[in-house]
Coordinates of C-alpha atoms in Angstrom, one line a residue:
Chain A
M1 CA 18.8 45.1 22.7
A2 CA 21.4 43.6 24.9
Q3 CA 24.4 42.1 23.0
I4 CA 24.8 38.5 24.0
E5 CA 28.5 37.8 24.6
G6 CA 30.8 34.8 25.7
T7 CA 30.8 31.3 24.6
Y8 CA 27.9 29.7 22.6
G9 CA 29.1 26.1 23.1
L10 CA 31.5 23.4 22.2
L11 CA 31.3 22.0 18.8
A12 CA 32.6 18.5 18.0
E13 CA 33.2 17.3 14.4
F14 CA 32.7 13.6 13.4
D15 CA 33.4 11.9 10.1
T16 CA 30.3 9.6 10.2
P17 CA 26.7 9.6 11.5
T18 CA 27.3 6.5 13.6
E19 CA 30.1 8.3 15.7
L20 CA 27.9 11.3 16.0
I21 CA 24.9 9.2 17.4
A22 CA 27.0 7.2 19.7
A23 CA 28.4 10.7 21.1
A24 CA 24.9 12.2 21.3
K25 CA 23.2 9.2 23.1
A26 CA 26.2 9.3 25.6
A27 CA 25.8 13.0 26.3
Y28 CA 22.1 12.8 26.6
G29 CA 22.4 9.6 28.7
S30 CA 24.7 11.6 31.1
G31 CA 22.5 14.5 31.7
W32 CA 23.1 16.8 28.9
R33 CA 19.9 18.5 27.8
R34 CA 21.1 22.0 26.1
L35 CA 22.6 20.1 22.9
D36 CA 22.1 19.7 19.3
C37 CA 23.1 17.7 16.3
Y38 CA 24.0 19.2 12.9
T39 CA 23.8 16.9 9.9
P40 CA 24.1 17.4 6.2
Y41 CA 21.1 15.4 5.5
P42 CA 18.2 14.3 7.8
V43 CA 19.4 11.5 10.1
E44 CA 16.3 10.4 12.3
E45 CA 18.4 8.6 14.9
A46 CA 20.4 11.9 15.8
A47 CA 17.0 13.6 16.8
E48 CA 16.0 10.6 18.8
A49 CA 19.3 10.2 20.6
I50 CA 18.9 13.9 21.8
G51 CA 15.5 13.2 23.3
F52 CA 13.8 14.9 20.6
H53 CA 10.0 14.1 20.9
S54 CA 7.2 14.6 18.5
N55 CA 6.3 18.3 17.6
R56 CA 3.3 20.3 16.7
V57 CA 3.8 20.6 13.1
S58 CA 1.8 17.7 12.4
L59 CA -1.1 18.9 14.5
V60 CA -1.1 22.3 12.8
C61 CA -1.0 20.4 9.4
L62 CA -4.0 18.6 10.4
I63 CA -6.0 21.5 11.6
G64 CA -5.0 23.4 8.5
G65 CA -6.2 20.6 6.2
L66 CA -9.6 20.4 8.2
M67 CA -9.9 24.1 8.0
G68 CA -9.3 24.0 4.2
L69 CA -11.9 21.2 3.9
A70 CA -14.5 23.0 6.1
A71 CA -13.7 26.3 4.1
M72 CA -14.3 25.1 0.6
F73 CA -17.3 22.8 1.4
G74 CA -19.0 25.6 3.3
L75 CA -18.2 28.0 0.4
E76 CA -19.7 25.7 -2.1
T77 CA -22.7 24.8 0.0
W78 CA -23.6 28.4 0.6
A79 CA -23.1 29.4 -3.1
S80 CA -25.1 26.6 -4.3
V81 CA -27.9 26.4 -1.7
L82 CA -28.2 29.8 -0.3
A83 CA -26.6 32.6 -2.6
Y84 CA -27.4 31.4 -6.2
P85 CA -29.8 28.5 -5.9
L86 CA -29.9 27.3 -9.5
N87 CA -31.4 24.4 -11.1
I88 CA -29.0 22.4 -13.0
G89 CA -30.2 19.5 -14.8
G90 CA -32.7 18.9 -12.0
R91 CA -30.1 17.8 -9.5
P92 CA -30.7 18.8 -5.8
L93 CA -29.2 22.2 -4.7
Y94 CA -27.1 20.5 -2.2
S95 CA -25.2 18.3 -4.5
W96 CA -22.4 17.0 -2.4
P97 CA -20.6 14.7 -4.7
A98 CA -19.7 17.9 -6.9
F99 CA -18.3 19.6 -3.9
I100 CA -15.9 16.9 -2.9
V101 CA -13.2 17.6 -5.5
P102 CA -12.5 21.4 -4.7
A103 CA -13.1 20.7 -1.0
Y104 CA -10.4 18.1 -1.4
E105 CA -7.9 20.3 -3.1
W106 CA -8.3 22.8 -0.5
T107 CA -7.7 20.4 2.1
I108 CA -4.3 19.5 0.5
L109 CA -3.4 23.2 -0.1
F110 CA -4.2 24.3 3.3
A111 CA -2.4 21.3 5.0
G112 CA 0.5 21.8 2.9
L113 CA 0.8 25.6 3.5
S114 CA 0.2 25.1 7.3
A115 CA 2.9 22.6 7.4
A116 CA 5.5 24.8 5.6
F117 CA 4.4 27.8 7.7
G118 CA 4.0 26.0 10.8
M119 CA 7.4 24.5 10.6
L120 CA 8.9 27.9 9.8
A121 CA 7.1 29.6 12.9
M122 CA 8.2 26.7 15.3
N123 CA 11.7 26.1 14.4
G124 CA 12.9 29.6 14.7
L125 CA 13.6 30.3 10.8
P126 CA 14.4 32.5 9.1
A127 CA 17.5 33.4 11.2
M128 CA 19.8 36.0 10.1
Y129 CA 22.8 34.9 12.4
H130 CA 23.6 31.9 14.2
P131 CA 26.9 31.7 16.2
L132 CA 27.8 28.2 15.0
F133 CA 28.6 29.7 11.5
N134 CA 31.9 31.3 13.1
S135 CA 33.5 27.9 13.2
P136 CA 35.2 27.2 9.9
S137 CA 34.9 23.7 10.1
F138 CA 31.2 23.9 10.6
R139 CA 30.9 26.4 7.5
N140 CA 32.8 24.0 5.4
G141 CA 31.4 20.4 6.5
A142 CA 28.0 20.9 8.0
T143 CA 26.2 20.9 4.7
T144 CA 28.6 18.4 2.7
D145 CA 30.0 15.5 4.7
K146 CA 30.5 16.2 8.3
F147 CA 28.6 15.6 11.4
F148 CA 28.4 17.9 14.4
L149 CA 27.5 17.7 18.1
C150 CA 27.2 21.0 19.9
L151 CA 27.1 21.1 23.8
E152 CA 25.8 24.7 24.6
A153 CA 27.1 26.7 27.3
N154 CA 23.7 27.4 29.0
D155 CA 23.6 23.8 30.2
P156 CA 24.3 23.7 34.0
K157 CA 26.8 20.9 33.3
F158 CA 28.8 23.0 30.8
S159 CA 32.4 24.0 31.9
L160 CA 34.9 25.0 29.2
S161 CA 37.9 22.6 30.1
E162 CA 35.8 19.6 31.5
T163 CA 33.3 19.5 28.6
K164 CA 36.3 19.8 26.0
K165 CA 37.9 16.7 27.5
Y166 CA 34.4 14.9 27.5
L167 CA 33.8 15.5 24.0
E168 CA 37.5 14.4 23.1
N169 CA 36.5 11.1 24.6
F170 CA 34.4 10.3 21.7
G171 CA 37.2 10.6 19.1
P172 CA 35.9 13.7 17.1
L173 CA 37.9 15.1 14.2
S174 CA 38.2 18.3 16.3
V175 CA 36.4 20.2 19.2
V176 CA 36.2 23.9 18.9
E177 CA 35.0 26.5 21.1
V178 CA 32.2 28.6 19.5
D179 CA 31.6 32.3 20.4
Y180 CA 28.5 34.4 20.1
Chain B
M1 CA 37.5 3.3 16.1
A2 CA 37.7 7.0 15.2
H3 CA 37.8 6.9 11.4
A4 CA 36.0 3.6 10.6
P5 CA 35.8 3.3 7.0
E6 CA 32.3 3.2 5.3
H7 CA 30.6 3.0 8.8
G8 CA 31.4 -0.7 8.5
H9 CA 32.0 -1.4 12.1
H10 CA 28.1 -1.3 12.7
A11 CA 26.7 -3.3 9.6
R12 CA 24.9 -6.7 10.6
T13 CA 25.8 -9.8 8.8
L14 CA 23.4 -12.0 7.1
P15 CA 22.6 -15.3 8.9
A16 CA 23.9 -18.3 7.2
N17 CA 20.5 -19.8 6.7
L18 CA 18.3 -17.6 4.6
G19 CA 15.4 -20.2 4.4
A20 CA 12.0 -19.4 6.0
P21 CA 11.9 -19.6 9.7
A22 CA 10.4 -22.8 11.1
F23 CA 7.2 -21.1 12.2
V24 CA 6.0 -21.0 8.6
N25 CA 5.2 -24.8 8.9
G26 CA 2.8 -23.9 11.7
W27 CA 1.2 -21.3 9.4
R28 CA 0.7 -23.6 6.9
R29 CA -1.0 -26.1 9.0
R30 CA -3.4 -23.6 10.8
A31 CA -4.2 -22.2 7.2
L32 CA -5.2 -25.8 6.0
I33 CA -7.3 -26.4 9.2
V34 CA -9.0 -23.1 8.7
G35 CA -9.5 -24.0 5.0
A36 CA -11.0 -27.3 5.8
V37 CA -13.5 -25.8 8.6
F38 CA -14.7 -23.2 6.3
S39 CA -14.9 -25.6 3.3
A40 CA -17.4 -27.8 5.5
L41 CA -19.3 -24.6 6.6
S42 CA -19.9 -23.6 3.1
L43 CA -21.0 -27.0 2.1
L44 CA -23.4 -26.8 5.3
L45 CA -24.7 -23.4 4.1
A46 CA -25.3 -24.7 0.5
V47 CA -27.5 -27.5 2.0
L48 CA -29.5 -25.2 4.0
D49 CA -29.8 -22.7 1.2
H50 CA -30.8 -25.5 -1.3
S51 CA -28.7 -24.1 -4.1
I52 CA -25.1 -23.5 -5.0
D53 CA -25.8 -19.9 -6.5
H54 CA -24.3 -17.9 -3.5
L55 CA -21.6 -20.3 -3.3
L56 CA -20.7 -19.8 -6.8
R57 CA -20.7 -15.9 -6.2
A58 CA -18.8 -16.2 -3.1
W59 CA -16.4 -18.4 -4.9
L60 CA -16.0 -15.6 -7.4
L61 CA -15.1 -13.3 -4.7
G62 CA -12.5 -15.6 -3.2
F63 CA -11.1 -16.3 -6.7
M64 CA -10.8 -12.5 -7.4
I65 CA -8.8 -11.9 -4.1
C66 CA -6.5 -14.7 -4.5
F67 CA -6.0 -13.8 -8.2
G68 CA -5.1 -10.2 -7.0
F69 CA -2.6 -11.5 -4.7
A70 CA -0.9 -13.9 -7.2
V71 CA -0.9 -11.4 -10.3
G72 CA -1.1 -8.1 -8.5
G73 CA 1.9 -9.4 -6.4
M74 CA 3.6 -10.2 -9.8
A75 CA 2.9 -6.7 -11.0
L76 CA 4.4 -5.2 -7.8
L77 CA 7.3 -7.3 -8.3
M78 CA 8.0 -5.9 -11.6
V79 CA 7.4 -2.3 -10.5
Q80 CA 9.8 -3.1 -7.8
Y81 CA 12.5 -4.0 -10.5
L82 CA 11.7 -0.8 -12.6
T83 CA 11.8 1.8 -9.8
G84 CA 14.6 0.4 -7.8
G85 CA 15.0 1.1 -4.0
K86 CA 15.9 -0.9 -1.0
W87 CA 12.4 -1.7 -0.1
G88 CA 12.2 -3.7 -3.4
L89 CA 14.8 -6.1 -2.0
L90 CA 12.9 -6.7 1.2
V91 CA 9.8 -7.7 -0.7
R92 CA 11.0 -9.5 -3.5
R93 CA 11.2 -13.0 -2.5
P94 CA 7.5 -12.9 -0.9
L95 CA 6.3 -11.4 -4.1
E96 CA 7.9 -14.1 -5.9
A97 CA 6.2 -16.7 -3.8
M98 CA 2.8 -14.9 -4.3
S99 CA 3.3 -14.9 -8.0
R100 CA 4.2 -18.7 -8.0
T101 CA 0.6 -19.5 -6.8
L102 CA -0.7 -18.9 -10.3
P103 CA -1.6 -22.5 -10.9
L104 CA -3.8 -22.7 -7.9
V105 CA -5.4 -19.5 -8.9
F106 CA -6.2 -21.1 -12.4
L107 CA -7.7 -24.0 -10.7
Y108 CA -9.9 -21.7 -8.7
F109 CA -11.0 -20.3 -12.1
L110 CA -12.4 -23.6 -13.3
P111 CA -15.6 -23.7 -11.2
I112 CA -16.4 -20.3 -12.5
G113 CA -15.8 -21.1 -16.0
I114 CA -17.7 -24.4 -15.9
F115 CA -20.7 -23.0 -14.1
A116 CA -20.6 -19.8 -16.0
K117 CA -24.2 -20.2 -16.8
K118 CA -25.4 -19.9 -13.3
L119 CA -23.2 -16.7 -12.7
Y120 CA -23.4 -14.7 -16.0
L121 CA -26.6 -13.6 -17.5
W122 CA -25.0 -13.5 -20.9
A123 CA -24.1 -17.0 -20.7
A124 CA -27.5 -18.2 -19.5
I125 CA -29.4 -16.6 -22.2
S126 CA -28.7 -18.0 -25.6
N127 CA -31.5 -16.2 -27.4
P128 CA -32.0 -12.7 -26.2
A129 CA -35.1 -11.8 -28.2
E130 CA -37.0 -14.7 -27.0
A131 CA -35.9 -14.1 -23.4
L132 CA -37.3 -10.6 -23.6
K133 CA -40.7 -11.9 -25.2
S134 CA -40.9 -14.3 -22.2
G135 CA -40.2 -11.5 -19.7
L136 CA -36.9 -13.2 -18.4
I137 CA -35.0 -10.1 -19.0
S138 CA -35.4 -6.3 -19.5
A139 CA -35.4 -4.7 -23.1
A140 CA -31.8 -3.1 -22.1
Q141 CA -30.4 -6.5 -21.0
A142 CA -31.6 -8.1 -24.2
H143 CA -30.2 -5.3 -26.3
A144 CA -26.9 -5.5 -24.5
I145 CA -26.6 -9.1 -24.6
A146 CA -27.3 -9.4 -28.3
F147 CA -25.0 -6.2 -29.2
K148 CA -22.0 -7.5 -27.1
R149 CA -22.4 -11.3 -28.2
P150 CA -19.3 -11.4 -30.2
M151 CA -17.2 -10.5 -27.1
L152 CA -19.5 -12.0 -24.3
N153 CA -19.8 -15.7 -25.1
L154 CA -18.3 -18.8 -23.5
T155 CA -15.8 -19.5 -26.2
T156 CA -14.2 -16.0 -26.2
M157 CA -14.3 -16.1 -22.5
W158 CA -12.4 -19.4 -22.3
I159 CA -9.9 -18.3 -24.8
T160 CA -9.3 -14.9 -23.3
T161 CA -9.1 -16.4 -19.9
I162 CA -6.6 -19.0 -20.9
A163 CA -4.4 -16.5 -23.0
C164 CA -4.4 -14.2 -20.1
F165 CA -3.2 -17.0 -17.8
A166 CA -0.7 -18.2 -20.2
I167 CA 0.8 -14.7 -20.4
W168 CA 1.0 -14.3 -16.7
G169 CA 2.5 -17.8 -16.5
F170 CA 5.2 -16.8 -18.9
Y171 CA 6.1 -13.8 -16.7
M172 CA 5.7 -15.8 -13.4
W173 CA 8.4 -18.4 -15.1
R174 CA 10.8 -15.6 -16.2
L175 CA 10.9 -13.7 -13.3
N176 CA 11.1 -16.5 -10.9
S177 CA 13.8 -18.6 -12.9
L178 CA 16.0 -15.3 -13.6
S179 CA 15.9 -14.4 -10.0
L180 CA 17.4 -17.6 -8.9
Q181 CA 19.9 -17.3 -11.7
R182 CA 21.0 -14.0 -10.5
D183 CA 21.6 -15.3 -7.0
S184 CA 24.0 -17.8 -8.2
D185 CA 25.8 -15.6 -10.9
T186 CA 28.4 -13.7 -9.1
E187 CA 30.5 -13.0 -12.3
S188 CA 28.2 -10.7 -14.3
P189 CA 28.4 -7.0 -13.6
V190 CA 25.4 -5.4 -11.6
H191 CA 24.0 -3.7 -14.4
Y192 CA 23.8 -6.9 -16.6
W193 CA 21.0 -8.2 -14.1
T194 CA 19.3 -4.9 -13.2
Q195 CA 19.0 -4.2 -17.1
K196 CA 17.7 -7.8 -17.6
F197 CA 15.0 -7.2 -15.2
E198 CA 14.1 -3.8 -16.3
N199 CA 13.8 -5.1 -20.0
L200 CA 11.5 -8.0 -18.8
S201 CA 9.4 -5.8 -16.4
G202 CA 8.7 -2.8 -18.4
P203 CA 6.7 -4.3 -21.3
G204 CA 5.5 -6.8 -18.3
V205 CA 3.7 -3.9 -16.3
V206 CA 1.9 -2.6 -19.6
I207 CA 1.0 -6.3 -20.6
Y208 CA -0.3 -6.9 -17.2
S209 CA -2.6 -3.9 -17.3
L210 CA -4.1 -4.9 -20.5
T211 CA -4.7 -8.7 -19.6
L212 CA -6.1 -7.7 -16.2
T213 CA -8.5 -5.2 -17.8
A214 CA -9.6 -8.1 -20.1
G215 CA -9.7 -10.6 -17.1
V216 CA -11.9 -8.5 -14.8
I217 CA -14.2 -7.2 -17.6
Y218 CA -15.2 -10.9 -18.2
W219 CA -15.1 -12.1 -14.7
V220 CA -16.9 -9.3 -12.8
M221 CA -17.9 -6.5 -15.0
S222 CA -20.0 -8.6 -17.1
L223 CA -22.0 -9.9 -14.5
D224 CA -24.1 -7.0 -15.3
P225 CA -23.8 -7.1 -19.2
T226 CA -25.7 -3.7 -19.7
W227 CA -23.1 -1.6 -17.6
Y228 CA -19.5 -0.6 -18.7
S229 CA -16.9 1.7 -17.3
S230 CA -13.6 2.6 -19.0
V231 CA -12.0 3.2 -15.6
Y232 CA -12.8 -0.5 -14.4
G233 CA -9.6 -2.1 -15.2
L234 CA -7.5 0.7 -13.4
L235 CA -9.7 0.2 -10.5
F236 CA -8.9 -3.4 -10.0
L237 CA -5.3 -2.6 -11.0
V238 CA -5.1 -0.4 -8.1
G239 CA -7.1 -2.5 -5.9
Q240 CA -4.7 -5.4 -6.7
G241 CA -1.8 -3.2 -5.6
Y242 CA -3.6 -2.1 -2.5
A243 CA -4.3 -5.9 -1.3
A244 CA -0.9 -7.3 -2.6
L245 CA 1.2 -4.7 -0.9
A246 CA -0.9 -4.9 2.4
L247 CA -0.3 -8.7 2.2
V248 CA 3.5 -8.4 1.3
I249 CA 4.0 -6.0 4.3
L250 CA 2.0 -8.3 6.6
T251 CA 4.3 -11.2 5.4
V252 CA 7.6 -9.2 5.8
L253 CA 6.5 -8.0 9.2
T254 CA 5.6 -11.3 10.6
L255 CA 8.5 -13.1 9.3
A256 CA 10.6 -10.7 11.0
K257 CA 9.9 -12.5 14.2
G258 CA 12.6 -14.9 13.1
E259 CA 15.8 -15.0 10.8
P260 CA 16.6 -13.5 8.1
F261 CA 14.2 -10.9 8.1
K262 CA 14.8 -10.2 11.8
T263 CA 18.4 -8.8 10.5
I264 CA 17.4 -7.2 7.1
L265 CA 14.0 -5.4 8.2
R266 CA 14.8 -1.8 9.2
V267 CA 12.5 0.8 10.4
T268 CA 13.4 2.9 7.3
E269 CA 12.2 0.4 4.8
Q270 CA 9.1 -0.4 6.9
H271 CA 8.3 3.3 7.0
D272 CA 8.6 3.7 3.3
L273 CA 6.4 0.6 2.6
G274 CA 3.8 2.3 4.9
K275 CA 4.0 5.3 2.8
L276 CA 3.5 3.4 -0.4
T277 CA 0.5 1.8 1.2
F278 CA -0.8 5.2 2.0
A279 CA -0.2 6.2 -1.7
F280 CA -2.5 3.2 -2.9
V281 CA -5.0 4.0 -0.4
M282 CA -5.4 7.4 -1.9
L283 CA -5.2 6.4 -5.4
N284 CA -7.8 3.7 -4.8
I285 CA -10.5 5.9 -3.3
Y286 CA -9.5 8.7 -6.1
L287 CA -10.4 6.4 -8.8
A288 CA -13.5 4.8 -7.2
F289 CA -14.9 8.3 -6.6
S290 CA -13.9 9.7 -9.9
Q291 CA -16.0 6.9 -11.6
F292 CA -18.9 7.5 -9.2
L293 CA -18.6 11.3 -9.9
I294 CA -18.8 11.1 -13.4
I295 CA -21.6 8.6 -13.6
W296 CA -23.5 10.7 -11.0
S297 CA -23.0 14.0 -12.9
G298 CA -23.9 12.2 -16.5
N299 CA -27.1 10.7 -14.8
L300 CA -27.7 8.5 -17.8
P301 CA -30.2 5.7 -18.0
E302 CA -27.6 3.3 -19.1
E303 CA -25.3 3.9 -16.5
I304 CA -26.7 5.1 -13.2
P305 CA -28.8 2.1 -12.5
W306 CA -25.6 0.2 -11.5
Y307 CA -25.1 2.6 -8.8
L308 CA -28.8 2.7 -7.8
D309 CA -28.6 -1.1 -7.6
R310 CA -25.7 -0.8 -5.2
I311 CA -27.2 2.1 -3.0
R312 CA -31.0 1.6 -2.7
G313 CA -32.7 -1.2 -0.6
G314 CA -30.2 -1.5 2.3
W315 CA -27.0 -1.5 0.0
G316 CA -26.6 2.2 1.2
V317 CA -25.1 0.9 4.6
V318 CA -22.8 -1.6 2.7
I319 CA -21.3 1.2 0.6
T320 CA -20.9 3.6 3.4
L321 CA -19.2 0.9 5.4
D322 CA -17.2 0.4 2.4
F323 CA -16.0 3.9 2.4
L324 CA -15.2 3.9 6.0
F325 CA -13.3 0.4 5.6
H326 CA -11.7 0.9 2.4
W327 CA -10.5 4.5 2.6
L328 CA -11.4 6.6 6.0
V329 CA -9.9 4.0 8.4
P330 CA -6.7 3.1 6.5
F331 CA -6.2 6.8 5.5
T332 CA -6.4 8.3 9.0
L333 CA -4.3 5.5 10.6
L334 CA -1.7 5.8 7.9
L335 CA -1.5 9.6 8.3
S336 CA 0.5 8.9 11.4
R337 CA 4.1 8.5 11.2
D338 CA 4.5 6.7 14.5
L339 CA 2.1 4.0 13.2
K340 CA 4.0 3.3 10.0
R341 CA 7.1 2.7 12.2
N342 CA 5.3 0.6 14.6
R343 CA 5.5 -3.1 13.6
K344 CA 2.2 -4.4 15.6
R345 CA 0.0 -1.3 14.5
L346 CA 1.1 -1.6 10.7
I347 CA 0.3 -5.3 10.8
F348 CA -3.3 -4.5 12.1
V349 CA -3.7 -1.9 9.3
C350 CA -2.6 -4.5 6.7
Q351 CA -4.8 -7.1 7.8
W352 CA -7.6 -4.4 8.0
M353 CA -6.9 -3.4 4.4
I354 CA -7.2 -7.1 3.1
F355 CA -10.6 -7.3 4.8
A356 CA -11.7 -4.1 3.4
R357 CA -10.7 -5.3 -0.2
C358 CA -13.2 -8.3 0.4
W359 CA -15.9 -6.0 1.6
D360 CA -15.4 -4.0 -1.5
M361 CA -15.6 -7.0 -3.9
F362 CA -18.7 -8.2 -2.0
W363 CA -20.3 -4.8 -2.8
L364 CA -19.3 -5.1 -6.4
I365 CA -20.4 -8.6 -6.9
E366 CA -23.6 -9.5 -5.0
P367 CA -25.8 -6.5 -6.2
N368 CA -25.5 -7.8 -9.9
F369 CA -28.0 -10.5 -9.2
P370 CA -31.7 -10.1 -9.5
D371 CA -32.5 -11.4 -6.2
A372 CA -29.9 -9.1 -4.4
R373 CA -30.0 -5.9 -6.4
R374 CA -31.7 -2.9 -4.5
N375 CA -32.7 -5.5 -2.0
L376 CA -30.1 -6.5 0.7
H377 CA -31.8 -9.3 2.7
F378 CA -30.8 -12.1 4.8
S379 CA -30.6 -15.6 3.4
F380 CA -28.4 -18.8 4.3
G381 CA -26.8 -18.0 0.9
I382 CA -25.4 -14.6 1.6
L383 CA -23.5 -16.1 4.5
Q384 CA -21.5 -17.9 1.9
Y385 CA -19.6 -14.8 1.4
A386 CA -18.2 -15.3 5.1
A387 CA -17.4 -18.9 4.3
V388 CA -16.2 -19.6 0.8
P389 CA -13.6 -16.7 0.3
V390 CA -12.1 -17.5 4.0
A391 CA -11.6 -21.1 2.8
L392 CA -10.1 -20.4 -0.7
L393 CA -7.9 -17.7 0.8
A394 CA -6.9 -20.4 3.5
F395 CA -5.9 -23.0 1.0
W396 CA -4.2 -20.2 -1.2
S397 CA -2.3 -19.0 1.8
A398 CA -1.2 -22.6 2.6
Y399 CA 0.2 -22.8 -0.9
Y400 CA 1.8 -19.4 -0.6
F401 CA 3.6 -20.4 2.7
F402 CA 4.7 -23.4 1.0
Q403 CA 6.3 -21.3 -1.7
L404 CA 7.8 -18.9 0.8
Q405 CA 9.7 -22.0 2.1
Q406 CA 11.0 -23.0 -1.5
R407 CA 13.8 -20.3 -1.6
P408 CA 16.1 -18.3 0.5
L409 CA 14.0 -15.3 1.6
V410 CA 16.7 -12.7 0.4
A411 CA 18.3 -12.3 -2.9
V412 CA 21.7 -12.0 -2.3
N413 CA 23.3 -10.8 -5.5
D414 CA 21.8 -7.4 -5.1
P415 CA 23.8 -4.2 -4.5
H416 CA 21.1 -2.9 -2.2
L417 CA 21.8 -6.0 0.2
A418 CA 25.1 -4.2 1.5
E419 CA 23.1 -1.0 2.0
I420 CA 20.2 -2.7 3.8
L421 CA 22.3 -4.3 6.3
E422 CA 23.8 -1.0 7.4
P423 CA 22.5 1.0 10.4
D424 CA 19.2 3.2 9.5
H425 CA 21.2 6.6 9.6
A426 CA 24.1 5.4 7.3
H427 CA 22.7 6.9 4.1
A428 CA 20.4 9.6 3.1

């Protein structure tokens, strides 16, 4: 596999989410598309600021849930009606009220697992290596109290000197170049 | 602005006037007009039906819904003090206003208590053995009425009802007066007030669940003296939470068209309230279905007729719709994250849920009566269910809006206030 080399992007570090969001909105507004925000806790507005639109995880979760429902309800119906038709207290073989509870449990189980694995499958995790961890400020602050905006080198607007100046306009704590 | 302390530069400021916006006056006027029109309609229906039987049944429905808002709202108020959280600050004053409608709800009870003999079989039958001989009631009914006599008699019913209302009245008074005192008291430390409210609300929630159970057993469950269910109180408890939460969200979202809610309502808290509603929708169907599953599995002659009365003879349509209205529709809608964050759509879901609660109550009440059980049929009387509860709810709403106008809509002496005024992203 070819080794990727060169600059991954420019990383600006902010003290508050408010500043990060202002910068991210401005960058997105002036045409940046290869950019990302990194925050120590979920910040909904940061995702919205960089044009993040709804993803497919909720759809995968829904389909998973429906599959779980169908699988368990089908299994119970097959077992009670076709495979082992037993007379239990004179009740009909197809006693749907009794099938609801396990079917419901499987809906939850399948929906939960599909959401978790769907999320992992679609967000690129687990990742063994990410260039941003080359930046010491990122290693120290990204999971505690700092907010980062990264403008990536594969955006057509990227230019090492211009972009660095552009980011400095937002008053970050630091702007560093991150290598692969 | 590079190192702004505490993100303060974006925090909003509360408007000077925290009172209800002027358009609440318009709501009140409209509610009174609706109330008057539907009262006239129900009188007309009573004349056409040549009886007040259905008027009383529908009155019971309207009473139970208004009661759910007043007392369920008060319970939610106490829960909110116990759990904490920013959503609580948002709904506190509307919930207080709901709880202060209790005197009106007690007035609504009076016709039920006075005409109890027209509603409750156990009140109408003074001598079960004789009534059985003359074929008025079945053997099961005669046995149940005689056996449950120490509880199911008018004196005990009045005593229980008045005791319950007195207890709720006490809590209503304490919660409301302390809340105003807290607003004006800036001297005491924060935990003084949080603890005071926690100490009041903790036992309050327990007492609420016990008194509520007693109330609903008398007012609704005993309409059929033969049947009982141990989850009944809990079902109403969750149902009250379901409806009271829907109404309070509806209030907050519509009040947000003007100040002060325009300033303090953030999408984050709206989303949280939507999620809480979703939890109530799930819990509600969970309990309702558990009760059904247990009775269906047991298939005992003492219990199963209650369901058969409510499934056969056309009632199957009502219960199927009940399931759709009460659970499937709000459940599927509230699954969506975008919907919970959209004001207009969440308002629609809340209105829908209040309607669904009324529909469910119709299914609980009407099949208790001999002319309606296993026989859903048209009469002018049955139309009362579309007239009387609307009138009662409209007058109740007018009183509720009046109560909303009595106080500032935001409790100011609360640590959450500063947080709620910050932008959405400021805190995890």
